[in-house]
PDB file of C-alpha atoms in Angstrom:
ATOM      1  CA  ASP Y   1       0.131   0.069  -0.141  1.00 62.00           C
ATOM      2  CA  ILE Y   2       0.865   3.791  -0.801  1.00 72.00           C
ATOM      3  CA  GLU Y   3       0.185   6.163   1.934  1.00 79.00           C
ATOM      4  CA  GLN Y   4       3.003   8.447   2.326  1.00 84.00           C
ATOM      5  CA  LEU Y   5       5.522   9.016  -0.196  1.00 92.00           C
ATOM      6  CA  ASP Y   6       7.578  11.377  -2.253  1.00 94.00           C
ATOM      7  CA  ILE Y   7       9.045  11.095  -5.409  1.00 95.00           C
ATOM      8  CA  VAL Y   8      12.728  12.815  -6.208  1.00 97.00           C
ATOM      9  CA  GLY Y   9      13.742  12.889  -9.631  1.00 97.00           C
ATOM     10  CA  PHE Y  10      17.298  14.141 -10.264  1.00 97.00           C
ATOM     11  CA  VAL Y  11      19.121  15.312 -13.296  1.00 95.00           C
ATOM     12  CA  TYR Y  12      22.464  17.374 -13.153  1.00 92.00           C
ATOM     13  CA  GLU Y  13      24.012  18.390 -16.220  1.00 86.00           C
ATOM     14  CA  HIS Y  14      25.603  21.784 -17.467  1.00 79.00           C
ATOM     15  CA  GLY Y  15      26.511  22.578 -14.033  1.00 82.00           C
ATOM     16  CA  VAL Y  16      22.820  23.125 -13.432  1.00 88.00           C
ATOM     17  CA  ALA Y  17      20.441  20.860 -11.460  1.00 93.00           C
ATOM     18  CA  SER Y  18      16.982  19.825 -11.675  1.00 96.00           C
ATOM     19  CA  ILE Y  19      14.891  18.216  -9.103  1.00 97.00           C
ATOM     20  CA  HIS Y  20      11.129  17.452  -9.626  1.00 97.00           C
ATOM     21  CA  LEU Y  21       9.201  16.196  -6.626  1.00 96.00           C
ATOM     22  CA  LEU Y  22       5.902  13.978  -6.628  1.00 95.00           C
ATOM     23  CA  PHE Y  23       3.699  14.048  -3.474  1.00 93.00           C
ATOM     24  CA  VAL Y  24       1.684  10.713  -3.501  1.00 91.00           C
ATOM     25  CA  ARG Y  25      -0.642   9.887  -0.769  1.00 88.00           C
ATOM     26  CA  GLN Y  26      -3.093   6.870  -0.473  1.00 85.00           C
ATOM     27  CA  GLY Y  27      -1.745   6.113  -4.230  1.00 82.00           C
ATOM     28  CA  ARG Y  28      -2.306   9.465  -5.904  1.00 88.00           C
ATOM     29  CA  ILE Y  29       0.052  12.257  -6.879  1.00 91.00           C
ATOM     30  CA  LEU Y  30      -1.649  15.274  -4.794  1.00 90.00           C
ATOM     31  CA  GLY Y  31       1.059  17.541  -6.421  1.00 91.00           C
ATOM     32  CA  SER Y  32       4.286  18.342  -7.885  1.00 94.00           C
ATOM     33  CA  ARG Y  33       7.430  20.840  -7.697  1.00 94.00           C
ATOM     34  CA  ASN Y  34      10.656  21.334  -9.638  1.00 95.00           C
ATOM     35  CA  TYR Y  35      13.377  23.037  -8.011  1.00 94.00           C
ATOM     36  CA  PHE Y  36      16.622  24.685  -9.723  1.00 93.00           C
ATOM     37  CA  PRO Y  37      19.140  24.859  -6.401  1.00 91.00           C
ATOM     38  CA  LYS Y  38      21.973  27.069  -6.495  1.00 86.00           C
ATOM     39  CA  ILE Y  39      25.325  25.110  -6.883  1.00 87.00           C
ATOM     40  CA  PRO Y  40      28.891  26.101  -5.684  1.00 85.00           C
ATOM     41  CA  LYS Y  41      31.449  25.210  -8.892  1.00 80.00           C
ATOM     42  CA  ASN Y  42      32.907  21.734  -9.382  1.00 82.00           C
ATOM     43  CA  SER Y  43      30.127  20.164  -6.790  1.00 88.00           C
ATOM     44  CA  SER Y  44      29.484  16.581  -7.025  1.00 91.00           C
ATOM     45  CA  LYS Y  45      26.029  14.619  -7.788  1.00 92.00           C
ATOM     46  CA  ASP Y  46      25.991  13.285  -4.395  1.00 94.00           C
ATOM     47  CA  GLU Y  47      26.879  16.403  -2.697  1.00 94.00           C
ATOM     48  CA  VAL Y  48      24.130  18.437  -4.666  1.00 94.00           C
ATOM     49  CA  LEU Y  49      21.594  16.045  -3.590  1.00 95.00           C
ATOM     50  CA  SER Y  50      22.487  15.519  -0.045  1.00 94.00           C
ATOM     51  CA  SER Y  51      22.444  19.424   0.414  1.00 94.00           C
ATOM     52  CA  PHE Y  52      18.909  19.447  -1.486  1.00 94.00           C
ATOM     53  CA  LEU Y  53      17.353  16.789   1.382  1.00 94.00           C
ATOM     54  CA  THR Y  54      18.698  18.467   4.121  1.00 92.00           C
ATOM     55  CA  GLN Y  55      17.540  21.937   3.311  1.00 91.00           C
ATOM     56  CA  PHE Y  56      13.976  20.345   2.413  1.00 91.00           C
ATOM     57  CA  TYR Y  57      13.155  18.036   4.582  1.00 90.00           C
ATOM     58  CA  LEU Y  58      15.121  19.671   7.474  1.00 87.00           C
ATOM     59  CA  SER Y  59      15.129  23.298   7.372  1.00 80.00           C
ATOM     60  CA  GLY Y  60      11.874  23.658   9.041  1.00 65.00           C
ATOM     61  CA  GLN Y  61      10.835  26.102   6.290  1.00 58.00           C
ATOM     62  CA  ASN Y  62       8.494  23.812   4.257  1.00 55.00           C
ATOM     63  CA  GLY Y  63       6.243  22.963   7.066  1.00 51.00           C
ATOM     64  CA  ARG Y  64       5.614  19.722   6.029  1.00 64.00           C
ATOM     65  CA  ALA Y  65       6.072  16.343   7.640  1.00 77.00           C
ATOM     66  CA  ILE Y  66       8.442  13.631   6.196  1.00 87.00           C
ATOM     67  CA  PRO Y  67       7.031  10.850   4.404  1.00 91.00           C
ATOM     68  CA  LYS Y  68       7.271   7.374   5.770  1.00 90.00           C
ATOM     69  CA  GLU Y  69       8.785   6.538   2.371  1.00 93.00           C
ATOM     70  CA  ILE Y  70      10.975   8.205  -0.098  1.00 95.00           C
ATOM     71  CA  ILE Y  71      12.012   6.893  -3.389  1.00 95.00           C
ATOM     72  CA  LEU Y  72      15.470   8.403  -5.139  1.00 96.00           C
ATOM     73  CA  SER Y  73      15.774   8.318  -8.802  1.00 95.00           C
ATOM     74  CA  ASP Y  74      19.739   8.395  -7.654  1.00 94.00           C
ATOM     75  CA  ASP Y  75      21.532   6.532  -5.273  1.00 94.00           C
ATOM     76  CA  PHE Y  76      24.278   8.849  -2.906  1.00 94.00           C
ATOM     77  CA  ALA Y  77      26.865   7.631  -0.228  1.00 93.00           C
ATOM     78  CA  GLU Y  78      25.004   9.230   2.561  1.00 93.00           C
ATOM     79  CA  ARG Y  79      21.717   7.127   1.920  1.00 93.00           C
ATOM     80  CA  ALA Y  80      21.796   5.039   4.809  1.00 93.00           C
ATOM     81  CA  VAL Y  81      22.873   7.700   7.093  1.00 94.00           C
ATOM     82  CA  PHE Y  82      19.888  10.130   6.015  1.00 94.00           C
ATOM     83  CA  THR Y  83      17.618   7.258   6.534  1.00 93.00           C
ATOM     84  CA  GLU Y  84      18.811   6.993  10.170  1.00 93.00           C
ATOM     85  CA  LEU Y  85      18.759  10.498  10.474  1.00 92.00           C
ATOM     86  CA  PHE Y  86      15.312  11.582   9.293  1.00 92.00           C
ATOM     87  CA  SER Y  87      14.043   8.629  11.092  1.00 91.00           C
ATOM     88  CA  ASP Y  88      14.757  10.061  14.347  1.00 91.00           C
ATOM     89  CA  TYR Y  89      14.232  13.486  13.467  1.00 89.00           C
ATOM     90  CA  CYS Y  90      10.462  12.630  12.326  1.00 87.00           C
ATOM     91  CA  GLY Y  91      10.137   9.766  15.294  1.00 88.00           C
ATOM     92  CA  TYR Y  92       8.977   6.940  12.974  1.00 90.00           C
ATOM     93  CA  LYS Y  93      10.714   4.934  10.533  1.00 91.00           C
ATOM     94  CA  CYS Y  94      11.322   6.484   7.163  1.00 91.00           C
ATOM     95  CA  GLN Y  95      12.912   4.687   4.277  1.00 92.00           C
ATOM     96  CA  LEU Y  96      14.961   6.360   1.432  1.00 94.00           C
ATOM     97  CA  ARG Y  97      14.881   4.018  -1.498  1.00 94.00           C
ATOM     98  CA  ILE Y  98      16.148   3.264  -4.862  1.00 93.00           C
ATOM     99  CA  ASP Y  99      15.447   0.368  -6.814  1.00 88.00           C
ATOM    100  CA  VAL Y 100      11.489   0.043  -6.774  1.00 90.00           C
ATOM    101  CA  ARG Y 101       8.956  -1.911  -9.002  1.00 90.00           C
ATOM    102  CA  GLY Y 102       5.403  -1.248 -10.125  1.00 90.00           C
ATOM    103  CA  GLN Y 103       3.279   1.534  -9.312  1.00 89.00           C
ATOM    104  CA  ARG Y 104       6.353   2.896  -7.404  1.00 91.00           C
ATOM    105  CA  SER Y 105       8.914   2.586 -10.711  1.00 93.00           C
ATOM    106  CA  GLN Y 106       6.380   4.559 -12.871  1.00 93.00           C
ATOM    107  CA  PHE Y 107       6.061   7.310 -10.472  1.00 94.00           C
ATOM    108  CA  ILE Y 108      10.212   7.639 -10.576  1.00 95.00           C
ATOM    109  CA  LYS Y 109       9.701   7.590 -14.558  1.00 96.00           C
ATOM    110  CA  LEU Y 110       7.352  10.473 -14.277  1.00 96.00           C
ATOM    111  CA  ALA Y 111       9.965  12.598 -12.121  1.00 96.00           C
ATOM    112  CA  MET Y 112      12.241  11.998 -14.094  1.00 97.00           C
ATOM    113  CA  THR Y 113      10.523  12.902 -17.416  1.00 96.00           C
ATOM    114  CA  ASN Y 114       9.436  16.327 -15.676  1.00 96.00           C
ATOM    115  CA  ALA Y 115      13.325  16.729 -14.137  1.00 96.00           C
ATOM    116  CA  HIS Y 116      14.531  16.453 -17.641  1.00 95.00           C
ATOM    117  CA  ILE Y 117      11.696  18.847 -19.249  1.00 95.00           C
ATOM    118  CA  ALA Y 118      12.065  21.310 -16.901  1.00 94.00           C
ATOM    119  CA  LEU Y 119      15.786  21.810 -17.159  1.00 92.00           C
ATOM    120  CA  THR Y 120      15.396  21.883 -21.092  1.00 91.00           C
ATOM    121  CA  THR Y 121      13.142  24.330 -20.771  1.00 91.00           C
ATOM    122  CA  HIS Y 122      15.376  26.089 -17.712  1.00 87.00           C
ATOM    123  CA  LEU Y 123      18.320  26.008 -19.892  1.00 85.00           C
ATOM    124  CA  ASN Y 124      16.550  27.371 -23.158  1.00 84.00           C
ATOM    125  CA  GLN Y 125      15.154  30.058 -21.423  1.00 86.00           C
ATOM    126  CA  LYS Y 126      18.947  31.185 -19.960  1.00 83.00           C
ATOM    127  CA  ASN Y 127      20.149  30.920 -23.643  1.00 85.00           C
ATOM    128  CA  ASN Y 128      17.275  33.169 -24.997  1.00 87.00           C
ATOM    129  CA  ILE Y 129      18.165  35.495 -21.816  1.00 91.00           C
ATOM    130  CA  LEU Y 130      21.441  35.612 -22.979  1.00 91.00           C
ATOM    131  CA  GLN Y 131      20.624  36.210 -26.588  1.00 92.00           C
ATOM    132  CA  ARG Y 132      18.557  39.293 -25.441  1.00 93.00           C
ATOM    133  CA  TYR Y 133      21.309  40.735 -23.840  1.00 96.00           C
ATOM    134  CA  LEU Y 134      23.677  40.356 -26.663  1.00 95.00           C
ATOM    135  CA  LEU Y 135      21.399  42.279 -28.683  1.00 95.00           C
ATOM    136  CA  LEU Y 136      20.641  45.032 -26.564  1.00 96.00           C
ATOM    137  CA  GLU Y 137      24.871  45.323 -25.546  1.00 96.00           C
ATOM    138  CA  ASP Y 138      24.828  45.797 -29.862  1.00 96.00           C
ATOM    139  CA  LYS Y 139      22.343  48.353 -30.114  1.00 95.00           C
ATOM    140  CA  LEU Y 140      23.655  50.392 -27.258  1.00 96.00           C
ATOM    141  CA  GLU Y 141      27.020  50.057 -28.981  1.00 94.00           C
ATOM    142  CA  LEU Y 142      28.980  48.901 -25.567  1.00 94.00           C
ATOM    143  CA  THR Y 143      32.255  47.841 -25.467  1.00 91.00           C
ATOM    144  CA  ALA Y 144      31.770  45.449 -21.971  1.00 94.00           C
ATOM    145  CA  PRO Y 145      28.833  43.255 -21.253  1.00 96.00           C
ATOM    146  CA  ILE Y 146      26.408  44.673 -19.132  1.00 96.00           C
ATOM    147  CA  LYS Y 147      26.220  42.355 -15.404  1.00 96.00           C
ATOM    148  CA  ARG Y 148      23.608  44.634 -13.822  1.00 97.00           C
ATOM    149  CA  MET Y 149      20.446  46.765 -15.330  1.00 98.00           C
ATOM    150  CA  GLU Y 150      17.809  48.505 -13.008  1.00 98.00           C
ATOM    151  CA  CYS Y 151      14.648  50.463 -13.897  1.00 97.00           C
ATOM    152  CA  TYR Y 152      12.819  52.730 -12.072  1.00 97.00           C
ATOM    153  CA  ASP Y 153       8.991  53.501 -11.777  1.00 94.00           C
ATOM    154  CA  ILE Y 154       6.738  55.655  -9.811  1.00 92.00           C
ATOM    155  CA  SER Y 155       3.302  54.834  -8.883  1.00 88.00           C
ATOM    156  CA  HIS Y 156       0.638  56.622  -6.817  1.00 80.00           C
ATOM    157  CA  MET Y 157      -3.336  57.394  -6.772  1.00 72.00           C
ATOM    158  CA  MET Y 158      -4.137  61.370  -7.221  1.00 61.00           C
ATOM    159  CA  GLY Y 159      -1.018  61.638  -5.375  1.00 59.00           C
ATOM    160  CA  GLU Y 160      -2.099  59.157  -2.605  1.00 70.00           C
ATOM    161  CA  LYS Y 161       0.951  57.159  -0.948  1.00 77.00           C
ATOM    162  CA  THR Y 162       3.274  57.903  -3.436  1.00 88.00           C
ATOM    163  CA  VAL Y 163       5.826  54.291  -3.892  1.00 91.00           C
ATOM    164  CA  ALA Y 164       8.909  54.298  -6.130  1.00 93.00           C
ATOM    165  CA  SER Y 165       9.868  50.693  -7.305  1.00 94.00           C
ATOM    166  CA  CYS Y 166      13.783  49.474  -8.238  1.00 96.00           C
ATOM    167  CA  VAL Y 167      13.747  46.179  -9.887  1.00 97.00           C
ATOM    168  CA  VAL Y 168      16.802  44.531 -11.035  1.00 97.00           C
ATOM    169  CA  PHE Y 169      17.612  42.228 -13.985  1.00 96.00           C
ATOM    170  CA  ASN Y 170      21.132  40.207 -14.044  1.00 94.00           C
ATOM    171  CA  ARG Y 171      22.398  38.205 -16.880  1.00 91.00           C
ATOM    172  CA  ASN Y 172      19.896  35.362 -15.691  1.00 87.00           C
ATOM    173  CA  GLY Y 173      17.302  37.296 -15.661  1.00 90.00           C
ATOM    174  CA  ALA Y 174      15.361  39.164 -12.633  1.00 92.00           C
ATOM    175  CA  ASN Y 175      17.215  39.330  -9.487  1.00 94.00           C
ATOM    176  CA  LYS Y 176      14.041  39.692  -7.385  1.00 93.00           C
ATOM    177  CA  ALA Y 177      15.981  39.640  -3.988  1.00 93.00           C
ATOM    178  CA  ALA Y 178      17.805  42.833  -5.036  1.00 95.00           C
ATOM    179  CA  TYR Y 179      14.409  44.339  -5.627  1.00 96.00           C
ATOM    180  CA  ARG Y 180      13.732  47.613  -3.286  1.00 95.00           C
ATOM    181  CA  ARG Y 181      10.612  49.749  -2.711  1.00 94.00           C
ATOM    182  CA  PHE Y 182      11.055  53.258  -1.556  1.00 94.00           C
ATOM    183  CA  ASN Y 183       7.946  55.288   0.352  1.00 92.00           C
ATOM    184  CA  ILE Y 184       8.505  58.677  -1.001  1.00 91.00           C
ATOM    185  CA  SER Y 185       7.425  61.909   1.158  1.00 90.00           C
ATOM    186  CA  GLY Y 186       8.005  65.601   1.554  1.00 91.00           C
ATOM    187  CA  ILE Y 187       7.247  66.329  -2.036  1.00 91.00           C
ATOM    188  CA  THR Y 188       3.805  67.815  -3.783  1.00 90.00           C
ATOM    189  CA  PRO Y 189       0.920  65.235  -4.312  1.00 87.00           C
ATOM    190  CA  GLY Y 190       2.092  63.971  -7.529  1.00 86.00           C
ATOM    191  CA  ASP Y 191       4.964  65.277  -8.913  1.00 92.00           C
ATOM    192  CA  ASP Y 192       6.494  62.355 -10.473  1.00 92.00           C
ATOM    193  CA  TYR Y 193      10.097  64.578 -11.371  1.00 95.00           C
ATOM    194  CA  ALA Y 194      10.581  64.929  -7.648  1.00 95.00           C
ATOM    195  CA  ALA Y 195       9.366  61.403  -6.479  1.00 94.00           C
ATOM    196  CA  MET Y 196      11.685  60.307  -9.254  1.00 96.00           C
ATOM    197  CA  ALA Y 197      14.864  62.515  -8.186  1.00 96.00           C
ATOM    198  CA  GLN Y 198      14.092  61.265  -4.663  1.00 96.00           C
ATOM    199  CA  VAL Y 199      14.258  57.753  -5.409  1.00 96.00           C
ATOM    200  CA  LEU Y 200      17.684  58.019  -6.847  1.00 97.00           C
ATOM    201  CA  SER Y 201      19.256  60.271  -4.693  1.00 96.00           C
ATOM    202  CA  ARG Y 202      18.307  57.749  -1.728  1.00 96.00           C
ATOM    203  CA  ARG Y 203      19.598  54.868  -3.862  1.00 97.00           C
ATOM    204  CA  PHE Y 204      22.855  56.544  -4.903  1.00 97.00           C
ATOM    205  CA  ASN Y 205      23.927  58.600  -2.007  1.00 95.00           C
ATOM    206  CA  THR Y 206      26.693  56.394  -0.696  1.00 94.00           C
ATOM    207  CA  PRO Y 207      29.691  55.142  -2.602  1.00 95.00           C
ATOM    208  CA  GLN Y 208      28.945  51.928  -4.871  1.00 94.00           C
ATOM    209  CA  THR Y 209      30.216  48.778  -5.098  1.00 93.00           C
ATOM    210  CA  LEU Y 210      31.521  47.229  -8.600  1.00 91.00           C
ATOM    211  CA  GLU Y 211      28.481  44.462  -7.676  1.00 90.00           C
ATOM    212  CA  ASN Y 212      25.907  46.757  -6.638  1.00 93.00           C
ATOM    213  CA  THR Y 213      26.595  49.592  -9.545  1.00 95.00           C
ATOM    214  CA  PRO Y 214      24.138  49.096 -12.346  1.00 97.00           C
ATOM    215  CA  ASP Y 215      25.691  49.565 -15.912  1.00 97.00           C
ATOM    216  CA  VAL Y 216      22.475  50.629 -17.428  1.00 98.00           C
ATOM    217  CA  ILE Y 217      19.543  52.385 -15.624  1.00 98.00           C
ATOM    218  CA  PHE Y 218      15.880  52.538 -17.169  1.00 98.00           C
ATOM    219  CA  ILE Y 219      13.696  55.468 -16.140  1.00 97.00           C
ATOM    220  CA  ASP Y 220      10.007  54.829 -16.957  1.00 94.00           C
ATOM    221  CA  GLY Y 221       9.091  57.947 -18.231  1.00 92.00           C
ATOM    222  CA  GLY Y 222       9.877  60.796 -20.516  1.00 93.00           C
ATOM    223  CA  LEU Y 223      12.119  63.737 -20.959  1.00 94.00           C
ATOM    224  CA  GLY Y 224      11.079  65.287 -17.742  1.00 94.00           C
ATOM    225  CA  GLN Y 225      11.689  61.944 -15.496  1.00 95.00           C
ATOM    226  CA  LEU Y 226      15.002  61.392 -17.447  1.00 96.00           C
ATOM    227  CA  SER Y 227      16.107  64.892 -16.968  1.00 96.00           C
ATOM    228  CA  GLN Y 228      15.735  64.266 -13.219  1.00 96.00           C
ATOM    229  CA  ALA Y 229      17.792  61.462 -13.236  1.00 97.00           C
ATOM    230  CA  GLU Y 230      20.273  62.997 -15.109  1.00 97.00           C
ATOM    231  CA  ASN Y 231      20.721  65.493 -12.635  1.00 97.00           C
ATOM    232  CA  ILE Y 232      20.847  63.203  -9.549  1.00 97.00           C
ATOM    233  CA  ILE Y 233      23.670  60.869 -11.102  1.00 97.00           C
ATOM    234  CA  SER Y 234      25.690  63.819 -12.247  1.00 96.00           C
ATOM    235  CA  SER Y 235      25.378  65.018  -8.672  1.00 96.00           C
ATOM    236  CA  VAL Y 236      26.872  61.722  -7.031  1.00 95.00           C
ATOM    237  CA  GLU Y 237      29.105  60.909  -9.904  1.00 95.00           C
ATOM    238  CA  LYS Y 238      32.029  60.568  -7.045  1.00 95.00           C
ATOM    239  CA  ASN Y 239      29.843  57.424  -5.820  1.00 95.00           C
ATOM    240  CA  PHE Y 240      30.463  55.609  -8.812  1.00 96.00           C
ATOM    241  CA  PRO Y 241      33.565  53.523  -8.754  1.00 91.00           C
ATOM    242  CA  ASP Y 242      34.165  52.920 -12.667  1.00 86.00           C
ATOM    243  CA  LYS Y 243      31.796  54.998 -14.624  1.00 91.00           C
ATOM    244  CA  LEU Y 244      28.292  56.606 -14.349  1.00 95.00           C
ATOM    245  CA  PRO Y 245      25.446  54.329 -15.543  1.00 96.00           C
ATOM    246  CA  LEU Y 246      23.826  54.692 -18.931  1.00 97.00           C
ATOM    247  CA  LEU Y 247      20.821  56.533 -18.535  1.00 98.00           C
ATOM    248  CA  ILE Y 248      17.461  55.563 -20.862  1.00 97.00           C
ATOM    249  CA  GLY Y 249      14.216  57.087 -20.502  1.00 97.00           C
ATOM    250  CA  ILE Y 250      11.131  54.758 -21.478  1.00 96.00           C
ATOM    251  CA  ALA Y 251       8.719  57.338 -22.730  1.00 93.00           C
ATOM    252  CA  LYS Y 252       4.643  55.797 -23.303  1.00 81.00           C
ATOM    253  CA  GLY Y 253       3.371  56.001 -26.673  1.00 67.00           C
ATOM    254  CA  VAL Y 254       0.181  58.261 -27.097  1.00 57.00           C
ATOM    255  CA  THR Y 255      -1.679  54.515 -26.988  1.00 49.00           C
ATOM    256  CA  ARG Y 256       0.315  53.245 -24.446  1.00 50.00           C
ATOM    257  CA  LYS Y 257       1.160  50.239 -26.459  1.00 57.00           C
ATOM    258  CA  ALA Y 258       3.684  47.913 -26.386  1.00 55.00           C
ATOM    259  CA  GLY Y 259       6.395  48.434 -29.010  1.00 56.00           C
ATOM    260  CA  LEU Y 260       5.052  52.014 -29.173  1.00 71.00           C
ATOM    261  CA  GLU Y 261       7.775  53.620 -26.623  1.00 85.00           C
ATOM    262  CA  THR Y 262      10.195  56.044 -27.327  1.00 92.00           C
ATOM    263  CA  LEU Y 263      13.527  55.379 -25.777  1.00 96.00           C
ATOM    264  CA  ILE Y 264      15.729  58.276 -24.949  1.00 96.00           C
ATOM    265  CA  ILE Y 265      19.134  57.944 -24.404  1.00 96.00           C
ATOM    266  CA  GLY Y 266      20.346  60.124 -21.026  1.00 96.00           C
ATOM    267  CA  TYR Y 267      22.172  63.425 -21.963  1.00 96.00           C
ATOM    268  CA  SER Y 268      22.299  63.158 -25.486  1.00 96.00           C
ATOM    269  CA  HIS Y 269      18.561  62.796 -25.860  1.00 96.00           C
ATOM    270  CA  ASP Y 270      19.214  60.488 -28.621  1.00 96.00           C
ATOM    271  CA  ILE Y 271      16.261  58.399 -29.595  1.00 95.00           C
ATOM    272  CA  LEU Y 272      16.931  54.539 -29.430  1.00 95.00           C
ATOM    273  CA  GLU Y 273      15.500  53.271 -32.389  1.00 93.00           C
ATOM    274  CA  ILE Y 274      14.528  48.784 -32.076  1.00 92.00           C
ATOM    275  CA  PRO Y 275      12.680  47.400 -34.281  1.00 88.00           C
ATOM    276  CA  GLU Y 276       9.206  46.367 -32.403  1.00 85.00           C
ATOM    277  CA  ASP Y 277      10.050  42.449 -32.791  1.00 81.00           C
ATOM    278  CA  SER Y 278      13.666  43.079 -31.464  1.00 88.00           C
ATOM    279  CA  PRO Y 279      14.458  40.447 -28.517  1.00 89.00           C
ATOM    280  CA  ALA Y 280      16.692  43.352 -27.290  1.00 92.00           C
ATOM    281  CA  LEU Y 281      13.183  45.864 -27.116  1.00 92.00           C
ATOM    282  CA  HIS Y 282      11.164  42.827 -25.483  1.00 89.00           C
ATOM    283  CA  LEU Y 283      14.145  42.695 -22.625  1.00 93.00           C
ATOM    284  CA  ILE Y 284      13.442  46.286 -22.398  1.00 94.00           C
ATOM    285  CA  GLN Y 285       9.845  45.760 -22.394  1.00 92.00           C
ATOM    286  CA  GLN Y 286      10.364  43.067 -19.664  1.00 91.00           C
ATOM    287  CA  ILE Y 287      12.249  44.756 -17.061  1.00 94.00           C
ATOM    288  CA  ARG Y 288       9.754  47.954 -17.448  1.00 94.00           C
ATOM    289  CA  ASP Y 289       6.549  45.657 -17.193  1.00 92.00           C
ATOM    290  CA  GLU Y 290       8.297  44.299 -13.802  1.00 93.00           C
ATOM    291  CA  SER Y 291       9.323  47.626 -12.578  1.00 93.00           C
ATOM    292  CA  HIS Y 292       5.630  48.927 -12.954  1.00 91.00           C
ATOM    293  CA  ARG Y 293       4.006  45.770 -11.840  1.00 91.00           C
ATOM    294  CA  PHE Y 294       6.309  45.877  -8.395  1.00 92.00           C
ATOM    295  CA  ALA Y 295       5.551  49.696  -8.095  1.00 88.00           C
ATOM    296  CA  ILE Y 296       1.830  49.118  -8.322  1.00 88.00           C
ATOM    297  CA  MET Y 297       1.808  46.508  -5.844  1.00 87.00           C
ATOM    298  CA  GLY Y 298       3.888  48.618  -3.384  1.00 69.00           C
ATOM    299  CA  HIS Y 299       1.139  51.847  -3.953  1.00 57.00           C
ATOM    300  CA  ARG Y 300      -1.565  49.505  -3.407  1.00 71.00           C
ATOM    301  CA  GLN Y 301      -0.462  48.154   0.191  1.00 66.00           C
ATOM    302  CA  GLN Y 302       0.329  51.220   1.412  1.00 64.00           C
ATOM    303  CA  ARG Y 303      -2.907  52.615   0.110  1.00 54.00           C
ATOM    304  CA  ASP Y 304      -4.625  49.513   2.059  1.00 56.00           C
ATOM    305  CA  LYS Y 305      -2.730  50.237   5.056  1.00 56.00           C
ATOM    306  CA  LYS Y 306      -3.861  53.706   5.338  1.00 54.00           C
ATOM    307  CA  ARG Y 307      -7.074  53.037   5.057  1.00 53.00           C
ATOM    308  CA  ARG Y 308      -7.294  50.569   7.634  1.00 58.00           C
ATOM    309  CA  THR Y 309      -5.905  53.261  10.035  1.00 61.00           C
ATOM    310  CA  SER Y 310      -7.814  55.689  12.338  1.00 65.00           C
ATOM    311  CA  SER Y 311      -6.846  59.198  12.293  1.00 71.00           C
ATOM    312  CA  LEU Y 312      -7.584  58.525  16.264  1.00 71.00           C
ATOM    313  CA  GLU Y 313      -4.534  56.444  16.406  1.00 73.00           C
ATOM    314  CA  GLY Y 314      -2.570  59.957  15.821  1.00 72.00           C
ATOM    315  CA  ILE Y 315      -3.783  61.983  18.650  1.00 81.00           C
ATOM    316  CA  ALA Y 316      -1.994  61.332  22.025  1.00 83.00           C
ATOM    317  CA  GLY Y 317      -3.601  59.848  24.969  1.00 82.00           C
ATOM    318  CA  VAL Y 318      -6.123  58.081  22.876  1.00 80.00           C
ATOM    319  CA  GLY Y 319      -5.935  54.286  23.417  1.00 80.00           C
ATOM    320  CA  ALA Y 320      -7.482  51.707  21.737  1.00 79.00           C
ATOM    321  CA  LYS Y 321     -10.416  51.078  24.554  1.00 84.00           C
ATOM    322  CA  ARG Y 322     -10.819  55.050  24.340  1.00 84.00           C
ATOM    323  CA  ARG Y 323     -10.756  55.022  20.305  1.00 79.00           C
ATOM    324  CA  GLN Y 324     -13.472  52.432  20.391  1.00 82.00           C
ATOM    325  CA  LEU Y 325     -15.605  54.401  22.831  1.00 85.00           C
ATOM    326  CA  LEU Y 326     -15.675  57.384  20.773  1.00 82.00           C
ATOM    327  CA  LEU Y 327     -16.094  55.350  17.512  1.00 80.00           C
ATOM    328  CA  ASN Y 328     -19.057  53.751  19.169  1.00 83.00           C
TER     329      ASN Y 328
END
């Protein structure tokens, strides 16, 4: 009988690991998930698999009980050690098995197929992103590869709770761990120019490291926002270790349709012409759309938080009970 069973399909190629998990309960697949763990260079398959099993089942972050049986597509040197470790950890016998038959073997074949497909898709996606970068570098006539790009956008509703977003892309695509939001204050409500100046001042007001310095900064806006960015970046030139980032403004067209944006190069204000079907333009649109999404999400969170707050909370000496009495 199959009561509690996890299936682990493991593929490791080109320095990338794809791990596909199937969660089987009472003989039925209840769900699945694919993982691409970060791997130090020259790691062995055993090291990758044992590290993943430790993080997934023993870190306490998944909130998932260890099943009584875990089927692995690949054996590894410490399997017996992990069998004992998992059993001690959960308080009942847990088996880590590799050679299985019947329905279990069908499950492992499915997990391996899914792991291979996920890896192929992942590698193709990375190649596509790299191709987009190469085309963009060519369009911008850059002599060095782009390692980091940042895009800034401003979001508010009639000037209420203005939020600025900074999204970051590296050569693997979106680097969400590096995203930042800035709550904008002390400006005239609705003044997007002042908001852009403030966010860039706060972002670059300290000396930058090479790893932290963008090669290209996109400004979601027209010449007005771009001019603010030019003034701020020039004023903090000493904080950049190598050279100033390339500034590009993304001005929306009259119809605001994708592909009809005007791309304005900073300082020279030359128009950058990129065909609508170019992957280089698609990369710019992707980072712009992501900054827009991230800014709107932050604005909505701040707006909703404000609307859940009573103006009575700002009055000294009025506690929770008195607020309730006054409202009643």
